[in-house]
PDB file of C-alpha atoms in Angstrom:
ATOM      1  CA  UNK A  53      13.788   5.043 -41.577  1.00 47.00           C
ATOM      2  CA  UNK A  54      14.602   5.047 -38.271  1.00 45.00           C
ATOM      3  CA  UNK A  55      16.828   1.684 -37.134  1.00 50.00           C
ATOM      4  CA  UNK A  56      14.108  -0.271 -35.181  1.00 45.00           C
ATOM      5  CA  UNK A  57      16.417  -1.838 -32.618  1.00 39.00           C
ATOM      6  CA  UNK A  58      17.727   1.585 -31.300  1.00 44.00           C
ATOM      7  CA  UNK A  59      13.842   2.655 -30.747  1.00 40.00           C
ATOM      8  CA  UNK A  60      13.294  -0.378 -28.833  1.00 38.00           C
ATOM      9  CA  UNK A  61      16.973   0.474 -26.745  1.00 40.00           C
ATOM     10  CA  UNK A  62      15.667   4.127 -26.425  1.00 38.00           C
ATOM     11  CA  UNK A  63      11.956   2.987 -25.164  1.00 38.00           C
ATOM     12  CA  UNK A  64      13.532   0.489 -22.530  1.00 39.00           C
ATOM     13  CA  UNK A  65      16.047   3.160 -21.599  1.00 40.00           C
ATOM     14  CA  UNK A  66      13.106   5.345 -20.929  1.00 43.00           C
ATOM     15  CA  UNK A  67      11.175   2.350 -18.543  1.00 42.00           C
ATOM     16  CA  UNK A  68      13.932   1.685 -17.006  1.00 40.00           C
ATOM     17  CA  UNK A  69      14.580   5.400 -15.595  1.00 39.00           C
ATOM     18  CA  UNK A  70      10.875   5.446 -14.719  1.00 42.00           C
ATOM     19  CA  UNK A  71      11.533   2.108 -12.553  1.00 40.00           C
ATOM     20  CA  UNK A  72      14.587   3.881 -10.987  1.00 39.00           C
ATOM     21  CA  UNK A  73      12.626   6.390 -10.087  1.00 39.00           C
ATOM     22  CA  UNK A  74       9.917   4.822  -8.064  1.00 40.00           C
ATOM     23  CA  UNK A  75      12.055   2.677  -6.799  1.00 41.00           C
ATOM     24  CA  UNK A  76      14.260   5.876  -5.512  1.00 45.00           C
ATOM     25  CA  UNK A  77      11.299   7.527  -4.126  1.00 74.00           C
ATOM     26  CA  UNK A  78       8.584   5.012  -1.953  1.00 89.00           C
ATOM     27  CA  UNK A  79       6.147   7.507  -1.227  1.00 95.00           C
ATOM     28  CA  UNK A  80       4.492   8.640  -4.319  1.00 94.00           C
ATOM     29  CA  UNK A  81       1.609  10.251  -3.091  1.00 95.00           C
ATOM     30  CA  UNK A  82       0.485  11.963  -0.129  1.00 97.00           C
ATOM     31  CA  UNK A  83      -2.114  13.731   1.840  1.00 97.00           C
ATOM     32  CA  UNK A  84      -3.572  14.591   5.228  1.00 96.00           C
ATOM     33  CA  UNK A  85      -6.565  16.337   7.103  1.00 97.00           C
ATOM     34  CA  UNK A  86      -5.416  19.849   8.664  1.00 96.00           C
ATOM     35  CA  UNK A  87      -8.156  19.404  11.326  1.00 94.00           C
ATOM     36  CA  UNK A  88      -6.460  16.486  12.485  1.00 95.00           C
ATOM     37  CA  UNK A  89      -3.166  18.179  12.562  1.00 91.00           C
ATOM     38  CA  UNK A  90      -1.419  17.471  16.348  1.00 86.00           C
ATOM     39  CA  UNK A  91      -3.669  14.620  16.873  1.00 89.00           C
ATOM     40  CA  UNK A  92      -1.721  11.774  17.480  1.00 95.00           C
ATOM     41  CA  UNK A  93      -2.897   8.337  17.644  1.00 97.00           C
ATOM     42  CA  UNK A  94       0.034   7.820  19.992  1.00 96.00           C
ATOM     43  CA  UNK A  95      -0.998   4.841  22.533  1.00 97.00           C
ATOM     44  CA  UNK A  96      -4.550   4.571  20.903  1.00 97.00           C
ATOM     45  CA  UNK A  97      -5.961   1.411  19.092  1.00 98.00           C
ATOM     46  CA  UNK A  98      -6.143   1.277  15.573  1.00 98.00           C
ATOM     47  CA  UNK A  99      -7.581  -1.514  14.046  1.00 96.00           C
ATOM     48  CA  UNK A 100      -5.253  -2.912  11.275  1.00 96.00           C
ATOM     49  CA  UNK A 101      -6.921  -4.617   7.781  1.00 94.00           C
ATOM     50  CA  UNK A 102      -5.092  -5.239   4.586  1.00 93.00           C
ATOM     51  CA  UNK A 103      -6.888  -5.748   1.265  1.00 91.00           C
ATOM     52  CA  UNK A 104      -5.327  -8.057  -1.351  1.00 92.00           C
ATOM     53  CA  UNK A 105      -6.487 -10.457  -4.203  1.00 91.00           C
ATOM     54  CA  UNK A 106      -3.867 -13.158  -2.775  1.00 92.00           C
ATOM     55  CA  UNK A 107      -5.027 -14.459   0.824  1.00 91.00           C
ATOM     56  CA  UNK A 108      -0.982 -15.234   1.277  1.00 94.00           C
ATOM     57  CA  UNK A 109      -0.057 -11.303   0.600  1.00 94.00           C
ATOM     58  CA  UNK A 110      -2.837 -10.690   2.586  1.00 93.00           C
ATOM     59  CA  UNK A 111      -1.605 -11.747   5.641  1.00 94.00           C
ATOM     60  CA  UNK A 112       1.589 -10.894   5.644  1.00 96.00           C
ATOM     61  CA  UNK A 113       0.611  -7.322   4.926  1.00 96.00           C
ATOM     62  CA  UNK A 114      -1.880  -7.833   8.153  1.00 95.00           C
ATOM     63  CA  UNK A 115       1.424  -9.330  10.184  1.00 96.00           C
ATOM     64  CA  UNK A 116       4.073  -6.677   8.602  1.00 97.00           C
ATOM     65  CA  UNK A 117       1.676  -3.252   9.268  1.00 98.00           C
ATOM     66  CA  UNK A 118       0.935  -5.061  12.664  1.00 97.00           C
ATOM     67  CA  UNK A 119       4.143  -5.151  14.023  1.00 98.00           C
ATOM     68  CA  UNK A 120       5.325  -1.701  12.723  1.00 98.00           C
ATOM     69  CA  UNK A 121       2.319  -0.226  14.196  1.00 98.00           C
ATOM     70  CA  UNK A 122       3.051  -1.700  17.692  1.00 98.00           C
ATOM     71  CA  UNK A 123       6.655  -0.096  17.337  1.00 98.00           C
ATOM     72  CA  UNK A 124       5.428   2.909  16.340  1.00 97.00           C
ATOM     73  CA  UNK A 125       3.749   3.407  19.740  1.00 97.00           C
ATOM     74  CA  UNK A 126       0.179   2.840  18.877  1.00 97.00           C
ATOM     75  CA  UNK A 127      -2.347  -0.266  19.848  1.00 98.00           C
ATOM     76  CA  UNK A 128      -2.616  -2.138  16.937  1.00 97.00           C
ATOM     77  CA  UNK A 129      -5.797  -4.751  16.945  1.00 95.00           C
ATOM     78  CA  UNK A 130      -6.899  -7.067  14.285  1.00 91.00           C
ATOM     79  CA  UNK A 131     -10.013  -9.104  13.667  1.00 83.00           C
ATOM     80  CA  UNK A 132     -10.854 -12.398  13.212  1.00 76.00           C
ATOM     81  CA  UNK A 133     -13.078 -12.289  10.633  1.00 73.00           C
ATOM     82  CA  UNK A 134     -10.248  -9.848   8.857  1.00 67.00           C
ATOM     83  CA  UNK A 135     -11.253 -11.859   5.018  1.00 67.00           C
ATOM     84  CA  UNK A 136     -15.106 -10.654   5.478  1.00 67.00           C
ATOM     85  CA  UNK A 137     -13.680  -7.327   6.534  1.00 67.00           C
ATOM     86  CA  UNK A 138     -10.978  -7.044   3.510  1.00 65.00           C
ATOM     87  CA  UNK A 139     -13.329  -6.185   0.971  1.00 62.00           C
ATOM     88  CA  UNK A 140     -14.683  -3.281  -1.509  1.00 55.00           C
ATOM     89  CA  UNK A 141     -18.244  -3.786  -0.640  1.00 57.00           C
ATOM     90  CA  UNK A 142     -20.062  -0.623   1.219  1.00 59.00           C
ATOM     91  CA  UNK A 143     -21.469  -3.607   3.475  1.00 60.00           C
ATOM     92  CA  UNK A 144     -17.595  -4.289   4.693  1.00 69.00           C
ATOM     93  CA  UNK A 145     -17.166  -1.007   5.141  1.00 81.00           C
ATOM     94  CA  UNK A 146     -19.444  -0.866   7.484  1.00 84.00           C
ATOM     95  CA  UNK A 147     -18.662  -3.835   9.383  1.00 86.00           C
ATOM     96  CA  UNK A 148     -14.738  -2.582   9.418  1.00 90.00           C
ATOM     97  CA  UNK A 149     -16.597   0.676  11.667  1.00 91.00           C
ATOM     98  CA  UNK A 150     -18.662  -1.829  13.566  1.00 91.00           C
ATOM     99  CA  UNK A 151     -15.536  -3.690  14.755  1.00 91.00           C
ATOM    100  CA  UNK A 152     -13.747  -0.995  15.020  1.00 93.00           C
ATOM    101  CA  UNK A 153     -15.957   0.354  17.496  1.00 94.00           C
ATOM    102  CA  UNK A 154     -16.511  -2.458  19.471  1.00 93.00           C
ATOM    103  CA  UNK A 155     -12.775  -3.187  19.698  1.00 94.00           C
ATOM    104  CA  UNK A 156     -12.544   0.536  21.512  1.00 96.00           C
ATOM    105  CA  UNK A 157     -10.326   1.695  18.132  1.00 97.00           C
ATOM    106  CA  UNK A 158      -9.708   5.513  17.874  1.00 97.00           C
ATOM    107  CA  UNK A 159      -8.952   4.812  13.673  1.00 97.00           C
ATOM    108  CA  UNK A 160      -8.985   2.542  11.068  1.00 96.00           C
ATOM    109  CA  UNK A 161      -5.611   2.038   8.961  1.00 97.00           C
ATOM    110  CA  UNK A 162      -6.638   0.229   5.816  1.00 95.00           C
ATOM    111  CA  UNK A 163      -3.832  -1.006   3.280  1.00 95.00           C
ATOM    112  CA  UNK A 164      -4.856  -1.776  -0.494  1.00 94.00           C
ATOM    113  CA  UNK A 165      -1.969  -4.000  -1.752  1.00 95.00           C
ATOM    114  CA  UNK A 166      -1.654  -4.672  -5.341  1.00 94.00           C
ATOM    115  CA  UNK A 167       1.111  -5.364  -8.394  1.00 93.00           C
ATOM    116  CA  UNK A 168       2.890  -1.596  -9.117  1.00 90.00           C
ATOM    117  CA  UNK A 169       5.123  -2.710 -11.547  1.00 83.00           C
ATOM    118  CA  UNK A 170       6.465  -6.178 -13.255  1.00 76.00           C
ATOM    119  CA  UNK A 171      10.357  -6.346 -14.765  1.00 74.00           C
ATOM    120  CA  UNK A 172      11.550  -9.389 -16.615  1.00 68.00           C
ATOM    121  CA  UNK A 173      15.179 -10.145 -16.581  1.00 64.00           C
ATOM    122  CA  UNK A 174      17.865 -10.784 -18.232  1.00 59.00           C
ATOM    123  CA  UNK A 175      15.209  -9.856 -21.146  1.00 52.00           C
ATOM    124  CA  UNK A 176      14.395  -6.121 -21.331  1.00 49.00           C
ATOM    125  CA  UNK A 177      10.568  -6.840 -20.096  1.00 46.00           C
ATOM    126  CA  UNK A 178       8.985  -3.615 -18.807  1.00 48.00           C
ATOM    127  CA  UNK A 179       5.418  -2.776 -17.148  1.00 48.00           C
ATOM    128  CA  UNK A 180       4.556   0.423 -15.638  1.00 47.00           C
ATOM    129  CA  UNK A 181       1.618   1.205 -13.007  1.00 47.00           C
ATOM    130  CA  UNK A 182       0.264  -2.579 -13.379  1.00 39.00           C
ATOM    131  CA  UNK A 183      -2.558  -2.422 -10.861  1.00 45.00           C
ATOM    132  CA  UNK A 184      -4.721  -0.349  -9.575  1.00 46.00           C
ATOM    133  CA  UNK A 185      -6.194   1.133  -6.004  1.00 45.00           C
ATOM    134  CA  UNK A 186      -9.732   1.806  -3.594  1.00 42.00           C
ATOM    135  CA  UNK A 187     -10.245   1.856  -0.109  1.00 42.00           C
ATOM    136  CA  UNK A 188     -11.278   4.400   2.385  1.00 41.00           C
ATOM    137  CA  UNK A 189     -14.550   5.362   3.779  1.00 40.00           C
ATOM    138  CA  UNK A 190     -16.861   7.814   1.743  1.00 39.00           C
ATOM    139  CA  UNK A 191     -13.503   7.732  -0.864  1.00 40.00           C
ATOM    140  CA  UNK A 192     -12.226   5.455  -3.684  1.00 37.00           C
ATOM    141  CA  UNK A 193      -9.699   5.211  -6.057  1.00 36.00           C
ATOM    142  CA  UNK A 194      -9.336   3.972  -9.569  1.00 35.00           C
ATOM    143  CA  UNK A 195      -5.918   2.705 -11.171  1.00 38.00           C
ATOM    144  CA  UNK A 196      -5.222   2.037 -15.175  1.00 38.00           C
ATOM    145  CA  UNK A 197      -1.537  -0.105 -16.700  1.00 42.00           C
ATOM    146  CA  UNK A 198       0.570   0.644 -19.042  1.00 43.00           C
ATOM    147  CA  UNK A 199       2.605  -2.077 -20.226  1.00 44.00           C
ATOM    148  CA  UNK A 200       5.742  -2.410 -22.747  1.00 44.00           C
ATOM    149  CA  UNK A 201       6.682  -5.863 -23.512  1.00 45.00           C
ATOM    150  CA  UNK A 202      10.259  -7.330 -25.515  1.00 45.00           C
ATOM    151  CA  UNK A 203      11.058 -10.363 -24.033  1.00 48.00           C
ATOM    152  CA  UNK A 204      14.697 -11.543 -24.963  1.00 49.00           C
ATOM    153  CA  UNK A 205      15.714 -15.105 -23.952  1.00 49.00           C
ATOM    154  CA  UNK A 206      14.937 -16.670 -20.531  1.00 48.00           C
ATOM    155  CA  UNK A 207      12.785 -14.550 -18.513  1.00 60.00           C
ATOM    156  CA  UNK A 208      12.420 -13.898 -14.561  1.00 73.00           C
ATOM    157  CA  UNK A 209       9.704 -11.564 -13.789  1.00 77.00           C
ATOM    158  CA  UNK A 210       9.865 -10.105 -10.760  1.00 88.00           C
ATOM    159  CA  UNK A 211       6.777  -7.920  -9.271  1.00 90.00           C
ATOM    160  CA  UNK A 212       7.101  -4.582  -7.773  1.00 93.00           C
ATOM    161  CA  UNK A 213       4.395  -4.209  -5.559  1.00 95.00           C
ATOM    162  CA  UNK A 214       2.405  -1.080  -3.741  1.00 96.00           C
ATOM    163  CA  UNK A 215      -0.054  -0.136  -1.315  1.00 97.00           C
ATOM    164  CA  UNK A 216      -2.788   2.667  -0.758  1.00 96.00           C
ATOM    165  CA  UNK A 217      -2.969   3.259   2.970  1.00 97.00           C
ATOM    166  CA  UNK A 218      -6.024   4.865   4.715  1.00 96.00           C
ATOM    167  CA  UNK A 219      -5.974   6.271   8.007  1.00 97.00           C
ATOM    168  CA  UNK A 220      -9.648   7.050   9.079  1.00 96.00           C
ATOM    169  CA  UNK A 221     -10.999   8.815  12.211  1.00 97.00           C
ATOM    170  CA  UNK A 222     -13.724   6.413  13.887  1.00 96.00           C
ATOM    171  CA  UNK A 223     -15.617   8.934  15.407  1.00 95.00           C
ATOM    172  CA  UNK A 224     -15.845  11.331  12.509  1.00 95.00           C
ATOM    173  CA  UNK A 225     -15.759   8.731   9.099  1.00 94.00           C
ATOM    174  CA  UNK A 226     -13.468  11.169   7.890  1.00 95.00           C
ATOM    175  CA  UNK A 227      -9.887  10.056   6.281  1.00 96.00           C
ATOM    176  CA  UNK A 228      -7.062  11.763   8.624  1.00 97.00           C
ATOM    177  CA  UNK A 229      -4.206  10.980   6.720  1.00 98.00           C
ATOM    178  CA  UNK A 230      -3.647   8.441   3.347  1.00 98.00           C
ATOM    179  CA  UNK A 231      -0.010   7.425   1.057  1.00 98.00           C
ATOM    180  CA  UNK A 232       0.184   5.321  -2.049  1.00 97.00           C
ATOM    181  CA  UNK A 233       3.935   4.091  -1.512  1.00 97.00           C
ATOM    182  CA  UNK A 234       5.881   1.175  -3.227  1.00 96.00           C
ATOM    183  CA  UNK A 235       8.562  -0.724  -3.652  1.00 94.00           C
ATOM    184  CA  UNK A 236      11.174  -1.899  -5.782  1.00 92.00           C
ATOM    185  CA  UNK A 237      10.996  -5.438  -7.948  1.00 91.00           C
ATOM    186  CA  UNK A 238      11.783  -8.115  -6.083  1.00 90.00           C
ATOM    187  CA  UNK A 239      10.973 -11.960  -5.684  1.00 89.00           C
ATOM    188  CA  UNK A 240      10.638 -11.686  -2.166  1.00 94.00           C
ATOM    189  CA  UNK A 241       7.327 -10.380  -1.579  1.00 94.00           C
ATOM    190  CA  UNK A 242       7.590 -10.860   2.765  1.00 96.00           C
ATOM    191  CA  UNK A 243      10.526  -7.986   2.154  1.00 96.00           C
ATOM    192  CA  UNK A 244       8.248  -6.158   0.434  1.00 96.00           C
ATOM    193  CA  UNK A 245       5.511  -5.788   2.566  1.00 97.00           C
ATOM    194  CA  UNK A 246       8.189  -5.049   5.144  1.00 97.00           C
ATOM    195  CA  UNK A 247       9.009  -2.063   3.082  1.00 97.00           C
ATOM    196  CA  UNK A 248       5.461  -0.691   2.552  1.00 97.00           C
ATOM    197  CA  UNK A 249       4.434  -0.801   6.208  1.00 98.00           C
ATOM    198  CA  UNK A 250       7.845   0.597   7.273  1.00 97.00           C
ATOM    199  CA  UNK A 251       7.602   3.117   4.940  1.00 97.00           C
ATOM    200  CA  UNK A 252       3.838   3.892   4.945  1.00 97.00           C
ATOM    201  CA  UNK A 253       4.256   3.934   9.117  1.00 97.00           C
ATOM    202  CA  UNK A 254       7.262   6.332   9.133  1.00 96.00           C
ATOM    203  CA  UNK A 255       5.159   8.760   6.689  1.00 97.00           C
ATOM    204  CA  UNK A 256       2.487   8.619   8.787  1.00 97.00           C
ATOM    205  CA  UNK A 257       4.537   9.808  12.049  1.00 96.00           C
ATOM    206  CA  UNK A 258       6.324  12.664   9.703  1.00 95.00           C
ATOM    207  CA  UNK A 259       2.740  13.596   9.054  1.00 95.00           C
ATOM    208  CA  UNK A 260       2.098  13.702  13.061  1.00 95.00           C
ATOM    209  CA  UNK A 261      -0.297  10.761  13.063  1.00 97.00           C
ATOM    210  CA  UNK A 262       1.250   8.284  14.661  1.00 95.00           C
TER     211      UNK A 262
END
């Protein structure tokens, strides 16, 4: 019989390489339009919404994508009604055209924020791919956890969070260009959505999009 408290070592070890990993590489997926290739929305407006269960996370996504849109050379606008327009619903989906249109936008870039991952410390805890992911015009997304749980004296959890990002052509409905990054666990969640927008912004210019 195999000694119980080396399986449980072994099966952390195992989580905890899979954390490293994601945590090494942000982008995890991603995927862009040929017929869009050389079309940079360089000096265009792009109207900016963030989904998110948490109206806090919510808008600091809208502030953090915001600002590293501005510096990435495009014309970032937002809405006021941006809650009505953060939702799943076909009917917001169509409002999130409407005012993108009226607001003279060239695209839409859509961020789904949502829990990637949860670590508990100094106890061994361990989740993998908590949360899951939609968005997008005409496409959607499903997401499934995974969780592995050995708590060992006083706990901090700390959240891990990620974001599906959907850049969509007004004119056409048709996604140009879309990235499921993340980030490593942290407390500090305002870092965090830092770190998605910078990275989700600098894949988009790599990609020629921006």
């Amino acid at each position: 019989m195999k000694n119980p408290v080396s399986a449980v070592a072994i099966l952390l070890a195992g989580g905890a390489l899979q954390l490293a990993g994601c945590a090494s590489n942000n982008i995890q997926a991603q995927w862009s339009d040929p017929e869009f290739a050389g079309h940079s929305l360089h000096g265009e407006k792009v109207l900016v919404v963030c989904d998110a269960r948490e109206t806090a996370i919510q808008r600091v996504c809208q502030d953090r994508m915001t600002a590293r849109l501005a510096a990435s050379g495009v014309v970032p606008v937002t809405s006021p009604d941006t809650d009505k327009l953060a939702a799943d619903a076909a009917q917001a989906n169509a409002a999130v055209m409407a005012t993108a249109r009226s607001s003279g936008a060239k695209a839409v870039w859509r961020s789904t924020v949502a829990p990637d991952a949860t670590v508990g410390t100094p106890g061994p805890t361990v989740g993998i791919g908590v949360g899951g992911f939609g968005g997008g015009y005409g496409a959607g997304g499903v997401g499934a956890g995974v969780g592995v749980g050995v708590p060992v004296g006083p706990d901090r959890v700390e959240t891990a969070y990620g974001a599906n990002l959907v850049l969509t052509d007004i004119e056409t409905g048709r996604v140009m260009w879309t990235s499921k990054v993340t980030t490593a666990a942290s407390r500090d969640v305002n870092a965090q959505m830092d770190k998605l927008a910078q990275t989700g912004v600098e894949a988009a210019q790599k990609a020629g999009m921006l």
